[in-house]
XYZ file of C-alpha atoms in Angstrom:
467
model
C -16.264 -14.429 31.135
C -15.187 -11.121 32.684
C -17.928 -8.499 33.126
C -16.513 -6.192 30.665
C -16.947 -8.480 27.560
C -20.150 -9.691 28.951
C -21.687 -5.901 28.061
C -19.795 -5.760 24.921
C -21.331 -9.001 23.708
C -24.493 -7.571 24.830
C -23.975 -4.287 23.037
C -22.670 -6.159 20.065
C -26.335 -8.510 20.109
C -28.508 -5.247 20.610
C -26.885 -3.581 17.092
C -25.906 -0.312 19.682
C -23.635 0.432 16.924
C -25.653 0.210 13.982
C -26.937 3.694 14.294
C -25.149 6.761 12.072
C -26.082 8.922 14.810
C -24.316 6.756 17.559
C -21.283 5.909 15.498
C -20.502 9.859 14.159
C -21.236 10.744 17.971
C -19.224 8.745 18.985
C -16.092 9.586 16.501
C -16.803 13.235 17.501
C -16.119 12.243 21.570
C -13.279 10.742 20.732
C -11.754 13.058 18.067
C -12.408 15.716 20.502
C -10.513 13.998 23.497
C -7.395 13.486 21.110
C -7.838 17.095 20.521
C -7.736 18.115 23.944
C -4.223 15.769 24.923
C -2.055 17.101 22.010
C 0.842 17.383 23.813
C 0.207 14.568 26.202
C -0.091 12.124 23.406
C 2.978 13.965 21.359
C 5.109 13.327 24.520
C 4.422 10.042 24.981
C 5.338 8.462 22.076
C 8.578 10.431 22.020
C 8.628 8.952 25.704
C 8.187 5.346 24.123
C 10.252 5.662 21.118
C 13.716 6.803 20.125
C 11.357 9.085 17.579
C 12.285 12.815 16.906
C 9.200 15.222 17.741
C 8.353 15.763 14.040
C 8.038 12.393 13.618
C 5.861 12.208 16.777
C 3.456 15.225 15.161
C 3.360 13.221 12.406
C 2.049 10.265 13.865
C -0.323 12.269 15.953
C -1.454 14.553 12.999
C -1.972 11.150 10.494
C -4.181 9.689 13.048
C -6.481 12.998 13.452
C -6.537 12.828 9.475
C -8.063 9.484 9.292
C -10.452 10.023 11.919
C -11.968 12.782 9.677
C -12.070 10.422 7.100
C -13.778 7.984 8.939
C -16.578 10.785 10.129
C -16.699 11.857 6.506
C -18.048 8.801 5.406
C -21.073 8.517 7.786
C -23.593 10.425 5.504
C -26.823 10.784 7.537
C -29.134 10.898 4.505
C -27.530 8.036 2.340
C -27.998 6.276 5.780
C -31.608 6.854 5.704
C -31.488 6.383 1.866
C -29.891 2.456 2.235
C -32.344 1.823 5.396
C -35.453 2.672 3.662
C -34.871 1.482 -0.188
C -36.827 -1.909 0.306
C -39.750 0.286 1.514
C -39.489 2.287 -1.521
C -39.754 -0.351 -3.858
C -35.718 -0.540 -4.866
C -33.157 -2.745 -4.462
C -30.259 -2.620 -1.575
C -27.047 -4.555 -3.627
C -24.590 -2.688 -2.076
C -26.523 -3.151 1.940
C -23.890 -4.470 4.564
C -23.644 -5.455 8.234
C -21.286 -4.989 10.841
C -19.171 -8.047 12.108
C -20.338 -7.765 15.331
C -17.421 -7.393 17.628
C -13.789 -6.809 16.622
C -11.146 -7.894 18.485
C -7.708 -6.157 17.887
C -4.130 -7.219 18.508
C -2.364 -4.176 18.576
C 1.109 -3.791 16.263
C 4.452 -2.631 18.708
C 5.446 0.006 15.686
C 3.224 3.349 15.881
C 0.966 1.983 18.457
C -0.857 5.364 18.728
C -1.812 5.340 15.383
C -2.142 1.392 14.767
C -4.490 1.429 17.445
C -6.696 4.276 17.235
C -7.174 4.032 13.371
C -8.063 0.247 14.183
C -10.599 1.231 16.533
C -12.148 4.340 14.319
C -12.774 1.971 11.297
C -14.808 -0.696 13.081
C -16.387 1.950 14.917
C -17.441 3.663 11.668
C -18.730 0.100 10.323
C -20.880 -0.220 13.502
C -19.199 -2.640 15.163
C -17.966 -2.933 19.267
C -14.091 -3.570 19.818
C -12.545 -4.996 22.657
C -8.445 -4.575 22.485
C -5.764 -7.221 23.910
C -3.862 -4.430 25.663
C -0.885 -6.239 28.148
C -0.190 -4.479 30.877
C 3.121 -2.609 30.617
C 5.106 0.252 31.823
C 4.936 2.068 29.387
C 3.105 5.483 28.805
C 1.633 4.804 25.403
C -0.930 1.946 26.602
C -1.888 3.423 29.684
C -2.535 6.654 27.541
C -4.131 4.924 24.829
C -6.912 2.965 27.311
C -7.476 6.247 29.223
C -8.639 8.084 26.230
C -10.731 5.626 24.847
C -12.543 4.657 27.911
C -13.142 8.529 28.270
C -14.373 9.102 24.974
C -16.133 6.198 23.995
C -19.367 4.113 25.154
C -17.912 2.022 28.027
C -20.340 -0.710 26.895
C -18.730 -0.836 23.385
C -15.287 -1.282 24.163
C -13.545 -3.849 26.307
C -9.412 -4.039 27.300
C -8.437 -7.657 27.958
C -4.656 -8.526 29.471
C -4.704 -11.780 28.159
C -5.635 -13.322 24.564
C -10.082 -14.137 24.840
C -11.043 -17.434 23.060
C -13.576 -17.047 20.776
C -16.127 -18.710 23.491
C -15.726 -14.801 25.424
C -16.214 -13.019 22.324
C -19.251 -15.013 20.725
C -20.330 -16.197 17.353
C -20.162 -12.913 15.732
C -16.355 -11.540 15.869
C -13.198 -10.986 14.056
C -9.663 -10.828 14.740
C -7.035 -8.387 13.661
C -3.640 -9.262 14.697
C -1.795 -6.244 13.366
C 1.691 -7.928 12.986
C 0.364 -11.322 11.294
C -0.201 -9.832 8.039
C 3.105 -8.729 7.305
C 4.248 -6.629 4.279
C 7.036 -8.920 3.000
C 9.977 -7.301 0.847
C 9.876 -3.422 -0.275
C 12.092 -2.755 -3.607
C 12.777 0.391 -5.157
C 14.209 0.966 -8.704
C 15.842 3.953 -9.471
C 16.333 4.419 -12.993
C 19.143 6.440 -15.171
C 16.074 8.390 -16.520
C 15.278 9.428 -12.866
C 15.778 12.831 -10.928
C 18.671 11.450 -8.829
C 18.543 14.049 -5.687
C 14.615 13.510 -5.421
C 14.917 9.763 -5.366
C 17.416 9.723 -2.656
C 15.663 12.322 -0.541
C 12.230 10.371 -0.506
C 14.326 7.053 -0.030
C 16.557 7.602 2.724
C 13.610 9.382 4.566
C 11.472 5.875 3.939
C 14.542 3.630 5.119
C 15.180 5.809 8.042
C 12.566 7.840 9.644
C 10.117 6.294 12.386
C 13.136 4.291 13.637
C 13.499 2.743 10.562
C 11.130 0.269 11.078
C 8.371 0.982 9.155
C 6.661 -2.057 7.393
C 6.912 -0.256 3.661
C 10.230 1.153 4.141
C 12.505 -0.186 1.022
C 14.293 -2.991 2.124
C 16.973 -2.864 -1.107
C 17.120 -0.187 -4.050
C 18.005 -1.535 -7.549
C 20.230 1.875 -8.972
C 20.848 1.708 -12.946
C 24.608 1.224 -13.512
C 24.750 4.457 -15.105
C 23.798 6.671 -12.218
C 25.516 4.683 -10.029
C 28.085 6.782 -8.853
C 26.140 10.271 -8.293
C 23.139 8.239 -7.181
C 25.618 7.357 -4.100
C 27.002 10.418 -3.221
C 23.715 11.788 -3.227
C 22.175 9.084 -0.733
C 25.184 10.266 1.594
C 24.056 13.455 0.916
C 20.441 13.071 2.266
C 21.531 10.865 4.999
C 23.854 13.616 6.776
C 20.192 15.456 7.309
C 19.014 12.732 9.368
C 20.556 13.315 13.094
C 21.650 9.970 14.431
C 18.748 8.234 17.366
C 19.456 7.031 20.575
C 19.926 3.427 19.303
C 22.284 4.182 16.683
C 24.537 5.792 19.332
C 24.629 3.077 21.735
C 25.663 0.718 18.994
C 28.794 2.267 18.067
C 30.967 0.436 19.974
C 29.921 -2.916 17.834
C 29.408 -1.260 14.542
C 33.225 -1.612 13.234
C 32.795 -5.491 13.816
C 29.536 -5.919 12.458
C 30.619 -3.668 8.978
C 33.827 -6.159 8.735
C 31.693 -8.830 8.951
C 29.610 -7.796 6.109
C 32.580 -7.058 4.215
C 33.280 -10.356 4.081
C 30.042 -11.480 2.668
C 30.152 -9.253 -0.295
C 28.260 -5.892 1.548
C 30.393 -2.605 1.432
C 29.388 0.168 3.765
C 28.879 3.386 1.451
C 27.688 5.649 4.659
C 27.067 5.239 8.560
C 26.733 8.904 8.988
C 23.278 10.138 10.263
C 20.246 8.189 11.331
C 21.265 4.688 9.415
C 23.542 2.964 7.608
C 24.076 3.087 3.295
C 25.520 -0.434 1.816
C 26.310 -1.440 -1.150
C 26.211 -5.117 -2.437
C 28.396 -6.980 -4.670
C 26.505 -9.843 -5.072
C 22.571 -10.754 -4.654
C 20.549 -13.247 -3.954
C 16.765 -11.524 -3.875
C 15.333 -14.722 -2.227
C 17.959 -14.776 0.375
C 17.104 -11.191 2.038
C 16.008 -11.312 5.138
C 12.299 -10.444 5.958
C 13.221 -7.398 7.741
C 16.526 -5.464 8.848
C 17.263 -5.623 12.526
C 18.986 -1.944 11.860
C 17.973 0.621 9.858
C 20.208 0.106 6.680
C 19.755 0.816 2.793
C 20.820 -1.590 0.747
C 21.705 -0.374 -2.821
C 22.527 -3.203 -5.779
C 23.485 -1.944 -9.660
C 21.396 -3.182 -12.215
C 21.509 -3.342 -16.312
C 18.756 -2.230 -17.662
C 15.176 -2.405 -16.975
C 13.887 -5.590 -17.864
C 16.945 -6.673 -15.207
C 15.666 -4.543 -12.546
C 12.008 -6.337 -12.885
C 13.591 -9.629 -12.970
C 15.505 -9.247 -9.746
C 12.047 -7.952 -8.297
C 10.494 -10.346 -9.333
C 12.809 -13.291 -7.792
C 12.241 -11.758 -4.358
C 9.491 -13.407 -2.167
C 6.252 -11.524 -1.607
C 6.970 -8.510 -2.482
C 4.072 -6.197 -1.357
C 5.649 -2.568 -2.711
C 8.170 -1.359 -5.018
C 8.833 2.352 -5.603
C 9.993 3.203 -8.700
C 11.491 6.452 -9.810
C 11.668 6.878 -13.684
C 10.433 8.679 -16.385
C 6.844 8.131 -17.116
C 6.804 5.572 -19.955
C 9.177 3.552 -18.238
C 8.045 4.176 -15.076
C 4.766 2.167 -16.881
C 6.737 -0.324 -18.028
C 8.351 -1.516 -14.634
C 5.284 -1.050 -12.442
C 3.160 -3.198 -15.428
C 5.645 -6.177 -15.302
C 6.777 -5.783 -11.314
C 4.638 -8.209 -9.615
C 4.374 -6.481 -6.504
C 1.043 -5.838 -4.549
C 1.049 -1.335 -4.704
C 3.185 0.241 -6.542
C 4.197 4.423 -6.064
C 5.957 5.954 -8.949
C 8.588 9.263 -8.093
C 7.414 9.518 -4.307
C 6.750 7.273 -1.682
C 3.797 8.516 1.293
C 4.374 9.314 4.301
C 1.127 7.956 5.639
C 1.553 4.939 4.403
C 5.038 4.794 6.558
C 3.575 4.943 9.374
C 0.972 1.938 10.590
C 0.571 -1.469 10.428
C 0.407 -3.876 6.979
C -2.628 -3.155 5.360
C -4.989 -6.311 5.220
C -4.407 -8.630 2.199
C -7.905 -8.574 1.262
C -8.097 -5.001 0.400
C -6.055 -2.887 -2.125
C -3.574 -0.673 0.100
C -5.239 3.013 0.948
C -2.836 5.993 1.049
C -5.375 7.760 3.809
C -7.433 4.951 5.287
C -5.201 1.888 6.693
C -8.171 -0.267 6.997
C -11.813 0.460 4.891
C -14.714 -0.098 6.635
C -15.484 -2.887 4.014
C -12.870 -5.064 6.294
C -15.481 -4.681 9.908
C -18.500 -5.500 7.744
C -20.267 -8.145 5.664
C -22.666 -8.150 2.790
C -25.943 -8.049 3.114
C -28.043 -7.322 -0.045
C -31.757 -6.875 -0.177
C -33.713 -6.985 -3.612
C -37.111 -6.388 -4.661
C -36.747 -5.854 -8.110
C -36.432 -8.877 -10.530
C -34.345 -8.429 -13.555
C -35.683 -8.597 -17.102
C -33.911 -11.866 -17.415
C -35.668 -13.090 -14.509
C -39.187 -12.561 -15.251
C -38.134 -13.725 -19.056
C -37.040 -16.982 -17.651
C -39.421 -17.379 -15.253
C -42.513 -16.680 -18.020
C -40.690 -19.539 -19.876
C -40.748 -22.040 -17.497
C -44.748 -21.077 -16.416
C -46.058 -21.471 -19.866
C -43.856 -23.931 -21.537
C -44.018 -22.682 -24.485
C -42.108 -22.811 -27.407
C -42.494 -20.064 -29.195
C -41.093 -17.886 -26.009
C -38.559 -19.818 -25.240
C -37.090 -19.420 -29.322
C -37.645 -15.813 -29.289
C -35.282 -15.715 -26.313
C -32.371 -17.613 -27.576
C -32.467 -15.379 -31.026
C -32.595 -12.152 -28.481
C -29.743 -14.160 -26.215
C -27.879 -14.687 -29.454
C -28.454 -11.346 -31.374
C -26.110 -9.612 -28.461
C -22.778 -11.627 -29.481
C -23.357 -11.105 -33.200
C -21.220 -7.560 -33.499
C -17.762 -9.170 -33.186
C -14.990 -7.515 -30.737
C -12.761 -5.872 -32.554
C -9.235 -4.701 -31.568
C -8.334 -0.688 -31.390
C -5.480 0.182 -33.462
C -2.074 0.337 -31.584
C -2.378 4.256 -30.010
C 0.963 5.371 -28.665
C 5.053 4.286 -28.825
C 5.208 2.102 -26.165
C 9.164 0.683 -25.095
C 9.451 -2.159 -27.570
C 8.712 0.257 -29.967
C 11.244 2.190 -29.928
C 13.322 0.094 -29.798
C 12.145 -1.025 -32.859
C 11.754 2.148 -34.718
C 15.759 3.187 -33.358
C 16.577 0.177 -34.897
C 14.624 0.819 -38.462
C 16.455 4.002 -38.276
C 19.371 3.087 -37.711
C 19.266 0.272 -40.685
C 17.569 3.104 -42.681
C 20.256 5.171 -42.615
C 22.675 2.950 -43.403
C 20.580 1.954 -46.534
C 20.267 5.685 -47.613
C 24.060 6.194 -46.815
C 25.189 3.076 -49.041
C 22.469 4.239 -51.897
C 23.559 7.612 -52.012
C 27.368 6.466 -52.011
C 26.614 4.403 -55.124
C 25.043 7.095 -56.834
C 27.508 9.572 -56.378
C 30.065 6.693 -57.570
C 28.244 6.494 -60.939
C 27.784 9.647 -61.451
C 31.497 10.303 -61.446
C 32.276 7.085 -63.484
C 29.908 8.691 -66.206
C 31.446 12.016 -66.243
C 35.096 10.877 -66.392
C 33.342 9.017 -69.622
C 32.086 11.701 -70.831
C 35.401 13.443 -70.627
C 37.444 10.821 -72.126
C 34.564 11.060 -75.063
């Protein structure tokens, strides 16, 4: 075992972590150190990506964010509140533990921020980290290690070459590999009730920006039939703004044969100005898309109507996101029968562009990637018995009959008052469409009765003339 994850493990056994004090401390070191290399750490990742520099601020700038959030959430007093709650003669429920030691696997996409948000939220659980980290060329890593072995407790933090086995890390550890939870299939559904220009603006930035290969960028849009046409131009439109990367320019030369070849399996190229590639499909087969584009391409399909759009969804395989841009009560009515795992209605985050997959376990977090609840375990303490408890417990200590019958009638006096169900409150989409139909067979009735009276009345005054 090398000597470095020797003093982590001891670190880890000693609880070095488990202090407020030491964590927030140490969050302020290390906040202040990414403070202090703005431009260093800017540079590199434009250094290490084909990135623009606003996309590189952005990365930086996300990753300060979170950091704050992290600090936020180590309140001194509610520390001292949770520590001391036995003493005081109430119950901990909600009392957890750090892991122990975490052991990260860093992602390749946004490294910076991957890493260092990793890091911050099993630091703010209390835990130690040590970081597979292979040795490489390239400025990012070197950059990332410095910093944290500047900032942090040396004796909390380990960088290892090579994967550890669980023997080097101990009893108490977990692993997060960043790129084994992967996001699956992204979908987007634009709908004719949607503001056109704002859905292509917020999807060709998703599809596109960060090199295109963010893990929630949409991997195939679902455009009404309608809005098909000016939904097109004005994804073109919004494309032009992105400036074309370093990789899209080298593969010019192989682009002609690669859009023939797509031609020919039912894939029409809309757009290859800009930053990526627009493409239309004929034909689609959801469970046939690949996990994730080699290039950075936006597939559009037509749809029908709504309940076609969430069928299609639906047929592709683990879909963790849709974005769906609609009005409001449909926009309810896609994201209610979409089964995907977070939905965002008219916009799409940046922050949650950039990073790895967020953990299945959790619910995705637009600011925090990973909540501390993921580095720690429960670990309840009670001291207070519940009245049903100390009921039951009197029961079985006396035996006696008389308590035990006066608890079933209180037991049974709570499911008397029957549930009942709240009138309907609202026009919901089946609705309407049954009230536009009543209407329109309403009118039709009125028209045809009104058409017969006015027929009898002139059949009884051309009578009455006759007379």
């Amino acid at each position: 075992m090398a000597a470095s994850l020797r003093a982590v493990r001891e670190a880890a056994l000693d609880g070095r972590m488990h202090n407020v004090f030491t964590r927030r401390t140490q969050l302020e070191a290390l906040h202040q150190a990414l403070l202090d290399k703005a431009d260093i750490i800017q540079g590199a990742i434009c250094a290490d990506t084909d990135y623009a520099a606003p996309e590189a601020a952005v990365e930086y700038l996300l990753t300060l964010d979170t950091l704050k959030e992290y600090h936020q959430t180590l309140n001194i007093d509610r520390a001292h509140q949770d520590e001391y709650a036995i003493a005081r003669g109430e119950d901990a429920a909600s009392r957890r533990e750090p892991v122990g030691i975490v052991y990260i696997v860093p992602t390749s996409y946004t490294v910076f921020y991957s890493v260092l948000v990793a890091v911050a939220g099993a630091l703010t659980a209390g835990n130690c980290i040590v970081i597979e980290l292979p040795i490489s060329t390239q400025a990012l890593p070197v950059l990332i290690k410095k910093l944290l072995e500047s900032s942090l407790d040396r004796s909390t933090i380990a960088f290892v070459p090579t994967p550890a086995t669980d023997e080097d890390l101990g009893p108490q550890h977990m692993r997060i590999h960043q790129d084994n939870h992967l996001p699956g299939k992204v979908v987007a559904v634009v709908d004719r009730t949607a503001n056109i220009n704002h859905a292509a603006e917020a999807l060709v930035a998703a599809r596109f920006s960060f090199g295109g290969r963010s893990p929630y960028a949409p991997d195939i849009v679902l455009v009404n039939e309608y809005i098909k046409e000016p939904f097109l131009i004005a994804l073109v439109q919004a494309s032009v703004s992105f400036p074309p990367s370093a990789s899209a320019i080298q593969g010019d030369e192989r682009r002609a044969e690669k859009d023939h070849q797509e031609e020919r399996r039912g894939i029409r190229v809309v757009s290859s100005l800009g930053r990526g590639k627009i493409v239309e499909a004929d034909r689609l087969d959801p469970k046939a898309l690949p996990d994730k584009p080699s290039d950075a391409q936006l597939l559009v399909h037509t749809v029908r109507s709504l309940d076609h759009a969430i069928d299609l969804s639906n047929m592709v395989e683990n879909l963790r996101g849709a974005y769906v841009f609609a009005h409001e009560k449909s926009a309810k009515y896609l994201t209610q029968f979409t089964n995907a795992h977070v939905s965002f209605v008219n916009h799409i985050p940046v922050e949650v562009l950039v990073g790895p997959p967020a953990p299945k376990q959790v619910a995705l977090d637009r600011s925090v990637r990973y909540p501390t609840t993921v580095f720690s375990v429960p670990r309840p303490h009670y001291i207070r018995p519940t009245q049903l408890s100390q009921s039951v417990t009197d029961i079985l200590r006396t035996k006696s009959a008389s308590a035990l019958q006066n608890m079933l009638v209180l037991q049974s006096s709570k499911l008397v008052s029957p549930t009942r169900r709240p009138l309907g409150g609202g026009v919901g989409f089946f609705e309407q469409g049954i009230l536009t139909g009543l209407g329109l067979f309403s009118i039709s009735i009125l028209a045809g009765v009104c058409s017969l009276g006015y027929w009898a009345w002139t059949m009884v005054e051309k009578h009455k003339s006759r007379v």
